[in-house]
mmCIF file of C-alpha atoms in Angstrom:
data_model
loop_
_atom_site.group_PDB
_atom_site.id
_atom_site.type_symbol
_atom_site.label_atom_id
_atom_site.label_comp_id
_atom_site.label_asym_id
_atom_site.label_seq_id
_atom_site.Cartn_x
_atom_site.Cartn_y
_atom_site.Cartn_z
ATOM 1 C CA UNK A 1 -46.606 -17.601 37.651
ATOM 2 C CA UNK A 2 -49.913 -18.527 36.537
ATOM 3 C CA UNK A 3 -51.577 -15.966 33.763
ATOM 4 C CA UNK A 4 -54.706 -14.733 35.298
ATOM 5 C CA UNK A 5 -56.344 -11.876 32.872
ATOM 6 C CA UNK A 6 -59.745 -12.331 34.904
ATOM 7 C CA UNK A 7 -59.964 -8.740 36.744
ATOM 8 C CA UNK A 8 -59.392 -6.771 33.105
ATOM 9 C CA UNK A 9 -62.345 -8.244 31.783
ATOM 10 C CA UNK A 10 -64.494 -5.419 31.841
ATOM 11 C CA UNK A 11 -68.375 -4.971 30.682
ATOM 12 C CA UNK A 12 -68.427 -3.173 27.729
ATOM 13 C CA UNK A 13 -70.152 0.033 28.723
ATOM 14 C CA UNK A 14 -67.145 0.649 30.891
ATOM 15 C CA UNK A 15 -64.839 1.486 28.234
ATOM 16 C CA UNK A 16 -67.645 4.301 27.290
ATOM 17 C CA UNK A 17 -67.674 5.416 31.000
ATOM 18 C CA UNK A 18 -64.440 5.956 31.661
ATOM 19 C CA UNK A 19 -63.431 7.897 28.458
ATOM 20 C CA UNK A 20 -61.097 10.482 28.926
ATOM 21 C CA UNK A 21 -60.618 13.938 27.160
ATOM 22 C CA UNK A 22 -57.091 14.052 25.816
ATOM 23 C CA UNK A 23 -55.381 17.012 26.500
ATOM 24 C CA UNK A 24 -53.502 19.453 23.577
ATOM 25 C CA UNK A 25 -49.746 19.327 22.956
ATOM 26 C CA UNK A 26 -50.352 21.299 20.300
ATOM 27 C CA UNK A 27 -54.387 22.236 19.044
ATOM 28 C CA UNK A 28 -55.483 20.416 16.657
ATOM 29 C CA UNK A 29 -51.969 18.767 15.323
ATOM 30 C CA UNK A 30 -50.899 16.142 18.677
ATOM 31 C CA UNK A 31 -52.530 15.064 21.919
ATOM 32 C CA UNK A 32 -51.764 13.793 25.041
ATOM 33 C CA UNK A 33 -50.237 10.152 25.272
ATOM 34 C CA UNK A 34 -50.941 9.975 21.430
ATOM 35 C CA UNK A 35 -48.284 9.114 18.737
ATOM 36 C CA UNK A 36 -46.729 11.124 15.761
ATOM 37 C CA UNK A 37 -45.088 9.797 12.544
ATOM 38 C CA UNK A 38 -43.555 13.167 11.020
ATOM 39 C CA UNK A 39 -41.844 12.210 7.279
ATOM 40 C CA UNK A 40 -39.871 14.391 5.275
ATOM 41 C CA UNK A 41 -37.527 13.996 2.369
ATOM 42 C CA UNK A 42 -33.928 14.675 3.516
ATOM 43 C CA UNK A 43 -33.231 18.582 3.814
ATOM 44 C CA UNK A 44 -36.646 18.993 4.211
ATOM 45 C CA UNK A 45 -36.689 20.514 7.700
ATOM 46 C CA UNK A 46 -38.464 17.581 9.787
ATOM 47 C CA UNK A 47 -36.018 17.300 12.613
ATOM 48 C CA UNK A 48 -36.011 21.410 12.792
ATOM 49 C CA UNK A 49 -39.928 21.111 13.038
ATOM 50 C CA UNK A 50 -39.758 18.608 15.793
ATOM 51 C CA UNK A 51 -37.166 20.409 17.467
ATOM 52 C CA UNK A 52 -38.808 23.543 17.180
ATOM 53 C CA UNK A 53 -41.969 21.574 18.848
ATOM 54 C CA UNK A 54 -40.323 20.046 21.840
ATOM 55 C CA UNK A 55 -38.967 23.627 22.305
ATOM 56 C CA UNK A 56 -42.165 25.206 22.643
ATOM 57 C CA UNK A 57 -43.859 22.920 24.496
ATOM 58 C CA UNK A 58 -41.192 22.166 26.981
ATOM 59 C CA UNK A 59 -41.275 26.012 27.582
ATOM 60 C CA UNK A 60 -44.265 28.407 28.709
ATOM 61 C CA UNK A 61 -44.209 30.129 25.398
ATOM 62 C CA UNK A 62 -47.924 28.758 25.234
ATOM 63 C CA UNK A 63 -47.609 28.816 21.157
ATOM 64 C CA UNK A 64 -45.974 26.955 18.206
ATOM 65 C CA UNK A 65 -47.253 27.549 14.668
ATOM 66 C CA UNK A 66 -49.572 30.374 15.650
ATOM 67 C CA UNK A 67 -51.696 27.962 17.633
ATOM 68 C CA UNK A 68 -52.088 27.080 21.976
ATOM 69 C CA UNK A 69 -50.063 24.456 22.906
ATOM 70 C CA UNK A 70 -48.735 22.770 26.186
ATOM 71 C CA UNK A 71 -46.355 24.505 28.392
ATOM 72 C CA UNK A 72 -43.695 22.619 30.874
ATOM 73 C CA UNK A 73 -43.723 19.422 29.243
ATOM 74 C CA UNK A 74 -40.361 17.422 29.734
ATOM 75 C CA UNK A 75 -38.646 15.809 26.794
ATOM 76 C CA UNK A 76 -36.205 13.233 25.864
ATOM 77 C CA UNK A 77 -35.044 13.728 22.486
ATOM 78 C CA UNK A 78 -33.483 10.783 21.294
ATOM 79 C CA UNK A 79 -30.924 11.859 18.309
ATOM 80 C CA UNK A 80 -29.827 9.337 16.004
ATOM 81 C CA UNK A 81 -27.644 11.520 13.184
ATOM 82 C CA UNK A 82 -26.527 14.450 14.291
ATOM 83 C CA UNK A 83 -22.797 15.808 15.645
ATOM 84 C CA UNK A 84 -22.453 18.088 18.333
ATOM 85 C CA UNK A 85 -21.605 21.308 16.504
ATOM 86 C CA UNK A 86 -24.629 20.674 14.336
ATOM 87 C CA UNK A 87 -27.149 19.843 17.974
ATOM 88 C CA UNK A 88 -25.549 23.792 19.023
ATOM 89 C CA UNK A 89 -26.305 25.469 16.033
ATOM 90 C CA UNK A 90 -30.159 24.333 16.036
ATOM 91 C CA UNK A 91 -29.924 25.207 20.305
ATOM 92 C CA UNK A 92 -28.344 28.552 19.219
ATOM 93 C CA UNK A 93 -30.924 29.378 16.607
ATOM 94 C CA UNK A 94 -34.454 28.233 18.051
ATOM 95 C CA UNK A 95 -33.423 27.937 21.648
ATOM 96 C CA UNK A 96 -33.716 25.208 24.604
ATOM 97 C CA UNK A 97 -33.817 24.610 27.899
ATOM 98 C CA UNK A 98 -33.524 22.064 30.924
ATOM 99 C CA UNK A 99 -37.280 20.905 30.427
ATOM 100 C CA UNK A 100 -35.450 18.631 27.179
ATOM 101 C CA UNK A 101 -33.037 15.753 27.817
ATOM 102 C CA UNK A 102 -30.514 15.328 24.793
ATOM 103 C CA UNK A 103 -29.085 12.154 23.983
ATOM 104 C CA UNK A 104 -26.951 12.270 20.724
ATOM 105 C CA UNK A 105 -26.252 8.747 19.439
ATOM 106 C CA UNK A 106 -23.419 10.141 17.183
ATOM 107 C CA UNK A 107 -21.497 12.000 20.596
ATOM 108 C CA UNK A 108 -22.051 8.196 22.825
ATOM 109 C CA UNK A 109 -20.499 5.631 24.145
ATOM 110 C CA UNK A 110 -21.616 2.619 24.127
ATOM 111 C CA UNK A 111 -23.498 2.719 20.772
ATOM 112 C CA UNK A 112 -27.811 2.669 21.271
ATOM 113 C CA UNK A 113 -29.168 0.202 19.024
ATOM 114 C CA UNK A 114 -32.815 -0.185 19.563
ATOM 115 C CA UNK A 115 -33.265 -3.322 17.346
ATOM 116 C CA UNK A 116 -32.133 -4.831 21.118
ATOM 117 C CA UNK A 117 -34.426 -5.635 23.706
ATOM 118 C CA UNK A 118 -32.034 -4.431 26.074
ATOM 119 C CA UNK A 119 -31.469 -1.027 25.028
ATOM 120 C CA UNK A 120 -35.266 -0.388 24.552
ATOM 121 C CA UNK A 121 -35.826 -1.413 28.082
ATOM 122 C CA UNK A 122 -32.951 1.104 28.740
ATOM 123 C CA UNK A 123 -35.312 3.616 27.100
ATOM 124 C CA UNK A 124 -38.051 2.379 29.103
ATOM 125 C CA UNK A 125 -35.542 3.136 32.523
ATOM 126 C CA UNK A 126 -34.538 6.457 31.142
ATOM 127 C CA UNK A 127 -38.300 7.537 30.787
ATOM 128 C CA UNK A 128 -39.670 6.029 34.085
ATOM 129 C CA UNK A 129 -36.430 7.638 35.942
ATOM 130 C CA UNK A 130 -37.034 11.030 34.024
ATOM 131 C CA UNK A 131 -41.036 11.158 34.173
ATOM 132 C CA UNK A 132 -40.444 12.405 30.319
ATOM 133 C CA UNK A 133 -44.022 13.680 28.761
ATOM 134 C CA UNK A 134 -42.578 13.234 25.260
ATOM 135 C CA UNK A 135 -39.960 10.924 23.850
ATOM 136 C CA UNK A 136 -38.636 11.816 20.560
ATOM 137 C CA UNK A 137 -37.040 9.052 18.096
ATOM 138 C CA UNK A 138 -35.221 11.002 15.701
ATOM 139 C CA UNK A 139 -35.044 8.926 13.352
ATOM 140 C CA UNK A 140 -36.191 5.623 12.905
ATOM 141 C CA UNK A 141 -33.740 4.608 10.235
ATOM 142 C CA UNK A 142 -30.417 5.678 12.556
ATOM 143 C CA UNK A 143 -31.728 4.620 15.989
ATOM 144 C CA UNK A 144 -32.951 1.088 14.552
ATOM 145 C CA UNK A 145 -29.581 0.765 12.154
ATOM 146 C CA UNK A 146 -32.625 -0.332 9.883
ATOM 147 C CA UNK A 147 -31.061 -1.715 6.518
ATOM 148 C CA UNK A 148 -33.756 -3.057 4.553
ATOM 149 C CA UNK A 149 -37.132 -0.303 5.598
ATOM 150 C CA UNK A 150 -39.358 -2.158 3.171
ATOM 151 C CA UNK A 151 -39.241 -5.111 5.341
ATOM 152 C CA UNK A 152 -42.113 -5.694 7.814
ATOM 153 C CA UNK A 153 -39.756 -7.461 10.229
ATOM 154 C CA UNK A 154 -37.372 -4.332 10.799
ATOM 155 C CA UNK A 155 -40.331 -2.482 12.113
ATOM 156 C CA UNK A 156 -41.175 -4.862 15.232
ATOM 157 C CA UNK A 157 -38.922 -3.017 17.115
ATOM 158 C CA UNK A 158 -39.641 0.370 16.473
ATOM 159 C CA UNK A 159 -44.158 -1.381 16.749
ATOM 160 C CA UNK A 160 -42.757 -2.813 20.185
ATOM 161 C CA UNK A 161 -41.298 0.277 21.804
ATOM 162 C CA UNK A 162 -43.872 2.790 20.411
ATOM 163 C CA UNK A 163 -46.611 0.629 22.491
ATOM 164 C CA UNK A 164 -44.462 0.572 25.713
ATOM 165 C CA UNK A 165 -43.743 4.156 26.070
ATOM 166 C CA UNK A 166 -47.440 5.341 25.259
ATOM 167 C CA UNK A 167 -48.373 2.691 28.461
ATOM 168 C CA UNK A 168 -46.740 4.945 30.647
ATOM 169 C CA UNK A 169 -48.401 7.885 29.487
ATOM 170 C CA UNK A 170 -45.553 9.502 27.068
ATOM 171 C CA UNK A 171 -46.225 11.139 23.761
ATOM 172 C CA UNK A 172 -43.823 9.647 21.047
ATOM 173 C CA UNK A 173 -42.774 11.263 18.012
ATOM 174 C CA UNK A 174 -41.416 8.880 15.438
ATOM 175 C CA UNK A 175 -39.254 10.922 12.644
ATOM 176 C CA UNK A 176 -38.731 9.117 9.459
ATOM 177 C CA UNK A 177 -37.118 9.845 6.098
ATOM 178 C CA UNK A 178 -39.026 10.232 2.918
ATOM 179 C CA UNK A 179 -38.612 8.382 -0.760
ATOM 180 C CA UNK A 180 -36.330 10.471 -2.976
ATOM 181 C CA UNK A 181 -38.439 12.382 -5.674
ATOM 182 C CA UNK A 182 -41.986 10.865 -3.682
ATOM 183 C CA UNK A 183 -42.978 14.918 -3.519
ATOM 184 C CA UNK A 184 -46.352 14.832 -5.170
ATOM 185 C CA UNK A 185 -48.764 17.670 -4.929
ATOM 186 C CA UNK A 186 -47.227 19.266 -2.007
ATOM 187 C CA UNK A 187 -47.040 15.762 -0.059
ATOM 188 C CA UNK A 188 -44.203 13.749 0.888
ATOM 189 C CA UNK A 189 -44.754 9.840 1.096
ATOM 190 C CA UNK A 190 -42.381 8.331 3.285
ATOM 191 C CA UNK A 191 -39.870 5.523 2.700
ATOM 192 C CA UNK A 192 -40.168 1.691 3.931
ATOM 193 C CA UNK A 193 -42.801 -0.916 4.616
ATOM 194 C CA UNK A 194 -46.453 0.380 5.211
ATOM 195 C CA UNK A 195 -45.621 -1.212 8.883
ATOM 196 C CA UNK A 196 -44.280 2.643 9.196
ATOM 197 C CA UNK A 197 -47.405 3.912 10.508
ATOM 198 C CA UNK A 198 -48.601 0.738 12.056
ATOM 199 C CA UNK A 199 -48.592 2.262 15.394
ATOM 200 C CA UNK A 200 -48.830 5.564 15.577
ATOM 201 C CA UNK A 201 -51.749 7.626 15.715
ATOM 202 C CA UNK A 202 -50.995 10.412 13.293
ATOM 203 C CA UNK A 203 -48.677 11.134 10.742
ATOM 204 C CA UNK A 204 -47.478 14.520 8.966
ATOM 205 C CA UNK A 205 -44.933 14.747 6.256
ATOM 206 C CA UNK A 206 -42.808 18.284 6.151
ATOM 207 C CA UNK A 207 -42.117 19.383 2.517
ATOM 208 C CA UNK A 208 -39.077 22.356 1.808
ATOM 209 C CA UNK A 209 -41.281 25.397 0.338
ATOM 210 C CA UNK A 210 -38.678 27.747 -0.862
ATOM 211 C CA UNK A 211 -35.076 28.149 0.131
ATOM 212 C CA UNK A 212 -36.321 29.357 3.384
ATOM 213 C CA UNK A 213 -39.918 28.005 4.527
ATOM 214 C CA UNK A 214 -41.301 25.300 4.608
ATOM 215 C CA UNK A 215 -44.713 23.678 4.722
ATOM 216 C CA UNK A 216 -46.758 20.935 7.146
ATOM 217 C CA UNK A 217 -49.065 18.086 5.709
ATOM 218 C CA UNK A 218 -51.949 16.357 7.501
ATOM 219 C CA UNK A 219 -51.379 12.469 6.693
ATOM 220 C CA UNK A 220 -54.046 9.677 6.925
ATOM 221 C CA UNK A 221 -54.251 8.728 10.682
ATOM 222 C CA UNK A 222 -56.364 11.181 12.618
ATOM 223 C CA UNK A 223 -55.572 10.106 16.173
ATOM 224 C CA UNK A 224 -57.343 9.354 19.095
ATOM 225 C CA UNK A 225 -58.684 12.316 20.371
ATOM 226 C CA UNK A 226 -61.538 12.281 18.147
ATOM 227 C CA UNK A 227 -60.619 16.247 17.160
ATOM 228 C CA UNK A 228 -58.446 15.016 13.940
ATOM 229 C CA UNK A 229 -56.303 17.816 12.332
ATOM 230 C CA UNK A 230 -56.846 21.159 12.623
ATOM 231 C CA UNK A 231 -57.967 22.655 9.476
ATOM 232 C CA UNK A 232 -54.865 24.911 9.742
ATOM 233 C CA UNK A 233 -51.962 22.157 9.393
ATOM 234 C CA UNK A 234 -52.834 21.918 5.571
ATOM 235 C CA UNK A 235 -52.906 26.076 5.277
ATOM 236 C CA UNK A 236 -49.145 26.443 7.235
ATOM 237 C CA UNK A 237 -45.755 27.120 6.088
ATOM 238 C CA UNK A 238 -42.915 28.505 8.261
ATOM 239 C CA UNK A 239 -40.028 30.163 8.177
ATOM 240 C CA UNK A 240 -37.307 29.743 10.829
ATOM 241 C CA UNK A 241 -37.101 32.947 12.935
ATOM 242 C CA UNK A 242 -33.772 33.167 14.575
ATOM 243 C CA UNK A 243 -34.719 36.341 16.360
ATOM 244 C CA UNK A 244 -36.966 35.190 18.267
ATOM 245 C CA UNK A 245 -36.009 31.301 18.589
ATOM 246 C CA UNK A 246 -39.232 30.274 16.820
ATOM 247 C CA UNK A 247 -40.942 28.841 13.447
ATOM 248 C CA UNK A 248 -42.890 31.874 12.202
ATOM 249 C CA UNK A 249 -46.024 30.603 10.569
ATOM 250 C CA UNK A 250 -47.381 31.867 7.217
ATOM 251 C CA UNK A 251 -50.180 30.437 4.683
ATOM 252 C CA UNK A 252 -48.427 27.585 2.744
ATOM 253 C CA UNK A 253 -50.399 28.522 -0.751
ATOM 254 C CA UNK A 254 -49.029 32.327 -0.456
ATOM 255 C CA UNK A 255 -45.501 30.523 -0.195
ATOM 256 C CA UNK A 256 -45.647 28.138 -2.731
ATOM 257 C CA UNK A 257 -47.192 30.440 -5.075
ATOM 258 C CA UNK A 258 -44.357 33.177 -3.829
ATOM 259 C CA UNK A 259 -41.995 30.373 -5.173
ATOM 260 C CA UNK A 260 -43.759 29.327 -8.549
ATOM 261 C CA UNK A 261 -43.559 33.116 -8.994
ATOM 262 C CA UNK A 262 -39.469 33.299 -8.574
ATOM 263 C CA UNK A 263 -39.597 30.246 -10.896
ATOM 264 C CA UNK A 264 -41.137 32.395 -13.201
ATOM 265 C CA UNK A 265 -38.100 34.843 -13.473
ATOM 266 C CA UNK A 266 -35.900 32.494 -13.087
ATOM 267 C CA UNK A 267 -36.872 30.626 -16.133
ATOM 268 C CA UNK A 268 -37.376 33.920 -17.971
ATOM 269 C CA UNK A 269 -33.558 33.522 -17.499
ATOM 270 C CA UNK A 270 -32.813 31.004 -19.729
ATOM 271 C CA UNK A 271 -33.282 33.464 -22.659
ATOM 272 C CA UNK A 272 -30.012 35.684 -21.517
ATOM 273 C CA UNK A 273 -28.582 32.124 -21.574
ATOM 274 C CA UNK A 274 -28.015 31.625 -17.608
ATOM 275 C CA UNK A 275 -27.816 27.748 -17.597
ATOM 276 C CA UNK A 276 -26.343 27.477 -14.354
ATOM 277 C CA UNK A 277 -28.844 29.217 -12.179
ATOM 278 C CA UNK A 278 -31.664 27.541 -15.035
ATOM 279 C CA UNK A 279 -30.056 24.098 -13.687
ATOM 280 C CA UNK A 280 -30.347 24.786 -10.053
ATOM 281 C CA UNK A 281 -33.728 26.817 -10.418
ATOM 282 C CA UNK A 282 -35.267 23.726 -11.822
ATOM 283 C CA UNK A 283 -33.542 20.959 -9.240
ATOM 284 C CA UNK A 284 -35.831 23.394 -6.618
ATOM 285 C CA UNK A 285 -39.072 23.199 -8.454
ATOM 286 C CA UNK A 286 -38.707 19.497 -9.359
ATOM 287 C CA UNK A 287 -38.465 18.931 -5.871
ATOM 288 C CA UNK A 288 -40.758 21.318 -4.527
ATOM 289 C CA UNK A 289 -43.709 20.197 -6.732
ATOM 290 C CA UNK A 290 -42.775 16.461 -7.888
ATOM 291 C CA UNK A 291 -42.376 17.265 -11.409
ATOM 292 C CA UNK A 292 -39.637 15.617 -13.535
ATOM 293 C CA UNK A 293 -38.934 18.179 -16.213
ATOM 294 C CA UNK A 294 -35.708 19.220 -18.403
ATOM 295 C CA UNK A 295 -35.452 22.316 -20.155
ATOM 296 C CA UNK A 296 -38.521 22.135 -22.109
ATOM 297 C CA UNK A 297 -40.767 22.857 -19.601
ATOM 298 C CA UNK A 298 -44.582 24.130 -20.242
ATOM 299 C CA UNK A 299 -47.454 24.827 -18.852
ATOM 300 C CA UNK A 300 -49.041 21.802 -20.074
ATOM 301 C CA UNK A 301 -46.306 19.701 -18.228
ATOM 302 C CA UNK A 302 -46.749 21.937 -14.782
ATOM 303 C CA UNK A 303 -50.268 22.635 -14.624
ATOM 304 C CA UNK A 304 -51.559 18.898 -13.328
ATOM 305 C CA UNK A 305 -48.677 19.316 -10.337
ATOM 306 C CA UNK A 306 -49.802 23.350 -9.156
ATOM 307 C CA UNK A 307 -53.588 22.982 -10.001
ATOM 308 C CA UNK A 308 -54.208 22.398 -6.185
ATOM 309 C CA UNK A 309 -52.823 26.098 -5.694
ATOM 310 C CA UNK A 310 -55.523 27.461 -7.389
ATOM 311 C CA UNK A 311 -58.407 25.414 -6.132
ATOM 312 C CA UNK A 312 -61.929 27.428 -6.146
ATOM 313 C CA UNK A 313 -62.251 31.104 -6.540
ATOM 314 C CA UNK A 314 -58.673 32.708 -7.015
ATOM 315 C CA UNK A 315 -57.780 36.567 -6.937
ATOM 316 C CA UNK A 316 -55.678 35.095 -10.452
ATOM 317 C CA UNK A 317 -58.813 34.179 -12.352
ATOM 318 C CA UNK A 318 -56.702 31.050 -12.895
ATOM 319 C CA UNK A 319 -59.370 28.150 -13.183
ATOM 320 C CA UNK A 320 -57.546 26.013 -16.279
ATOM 321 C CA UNK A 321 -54.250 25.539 -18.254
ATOM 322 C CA UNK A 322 -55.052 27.994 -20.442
ATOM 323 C CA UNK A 323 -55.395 30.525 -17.820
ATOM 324 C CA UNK A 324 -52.615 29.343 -15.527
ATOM 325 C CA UNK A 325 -50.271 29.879 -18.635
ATOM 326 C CA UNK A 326 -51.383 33.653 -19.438
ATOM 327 C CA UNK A 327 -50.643 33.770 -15.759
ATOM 328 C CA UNK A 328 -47.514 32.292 -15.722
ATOM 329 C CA UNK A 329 -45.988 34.222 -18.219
ATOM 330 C CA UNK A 330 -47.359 37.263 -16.517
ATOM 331 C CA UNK A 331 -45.102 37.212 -14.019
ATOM 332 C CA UNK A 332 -42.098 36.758 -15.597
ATOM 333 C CA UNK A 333 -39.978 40.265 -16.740
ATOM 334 C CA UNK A 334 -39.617 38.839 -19.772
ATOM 335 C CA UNK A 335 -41.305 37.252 -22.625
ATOM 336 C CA UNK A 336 -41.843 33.108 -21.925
ATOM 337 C CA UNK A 337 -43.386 32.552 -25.334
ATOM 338 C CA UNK A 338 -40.362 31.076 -26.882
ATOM 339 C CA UNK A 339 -39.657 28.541 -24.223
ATOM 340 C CA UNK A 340 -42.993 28.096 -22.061
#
């Protein structure tokens, strides 16, 4: 058959016409038929926030993260890693419901490898057959069996399917493991060729908080909608609430700076000798705020890695290092001057 591209040649000014507004999935974080890169190191919650997500907006809870979002949407969650017991426990704790198809690559047989053409036309079927709003690739490094990420060749499949399932009017949300120890400042880089974000229209990175919480972190691509990021994705953290089957959404400064305070008496510790919890307390902070410290941690050493907590006017009076270490050693029960 003869190629004939002659009838989609269009005048300019009819691109301009026939501009759309793109709906909400969620305000101001992911819009209709756009796509999502969400990073996170491992352990860092990103397939809980995506599930969490697909949850609310496959429901008519009308909310995720404090803000509107979708209702009714239909998802296929495509699930590269996890085993069945682990799939119930995240149903059991935040919920689901027959709007969200589940396909666990772990629990099937035959094997989905996506690297083949074959299989991602088999994702193509599945979506057609299901009218799916959103299609969820969780993750790119399991679903791909992608050995070598910093190669721009192992992404062409991944930059081939992403293309085909936004044509027929899906959202796609890409999840993607983070660089060990790339935690800088709050933000998580992710792992792999730059070809990661090639095609997708936004990216977030999820970051572990505290124990509990976690926080969300606008990336570089803004989208397509021409709205961008809400200004309250940088501001966020959440907690899981089982209660209720929901992420519970706080400010993400109050929660790191609730952690750099437990830090605080936790390294006031080390004077009664507790090494153990002194070892574990730091692994947390290292990994929290990207900073590669021993034992002989000070304030010069931490300051350049929290100074974004205390940006502009502060209820601490904490403007310097000077003042962030009076501060710091404030809030411990017990004097810091002989180790901080």
């Amino acid at each position: 058959m003869t190629m004939n591209i002659n009838n989609n040649i269009k005048p300019t000014r009819w691109y301009e016409d026939n501009m759309r507004e793109l709906e909400p999935i969620v305000e101001g974080l992911l819009y209709d038929t756009e796509s999502m890169l969400v990073a996170g190191a491992s352990g860092a919650g990103k397939s809980l926030f995506t599930y969490a997500l697909c949850k609310a907006v496959s429901s008519y809870e009308g909310e995720f993260l404090g803000q509107p979002c979708a209702t009714g949407k239909t998802v296929l969650y495509l699930d590269g890693e996890m085993h069945i017991n682990s799939i119930g426990r995240r149903v059991k704790t935040l919920g689901g419901n027959n709007n969200i198809g589940y396909y666990s690559k772990p629990n099937s047989n035959p094997d989905l490898d996506l690297t083949l053409e074959e299989h991602r036309d088999a994702i193509i079927d599945a979506v057609i057959a299901g009218g799916y709003d959103i299609v969820v690739l969780d993750s790119v490094r399991t679903l791909f069996n992608m050995a070598d990420e910093n190669s721009a060749a192992s992404w062409q499949p991944l930059n081939q399917l992403v293309p085909r399932l936004r044509d027929l009017g899906a959202v796609v949300i890409v999840v993607h493991h983070a660089n060990k120890g790339a935690i800088t400042g709050g933000t998580v880089m992710f792992a792999g060729s730059t070809n990661a974000v090639t095609t997708v229209d936004r990216d977030i990175t999820i970051n572990k908080a505290g124990e509990f919480s976690f926080t969300v972190n606008a990336g570089s691509k803004q989208g397509r909608s021409e709205h961008g990021f809400g200004s309250w994705v940088d501001c966020t953290s959440y907690t899981v609430d089982a209660e209720n089957q929901c992420l519970l959404a706080e400010n993400s400064i109050d929660a790191q700076l609730k952690e750099l305070r437990k830090f605080a008496v936790m390294l006031s510790k080390m004077k009664q000798g507790d090494s153990y919890n002194l070892k574990k307390g730091m692994q947390k902070f290292n990994a929290m705020f990207g900073l590669k410290v021993g034992n002989n941690v000070s304030g010069k050493l931490m300051w350049p890695k929290v100074e974004y907590l205390f940006e502009g006017d502060n209820e601490f009076g904490v403007s310097d290092l000077e003042s962030f270490t009076e501060w710091f050693k404030k809030e411990s029960p017990l004097p810091l001057n002989d180790v901080f």
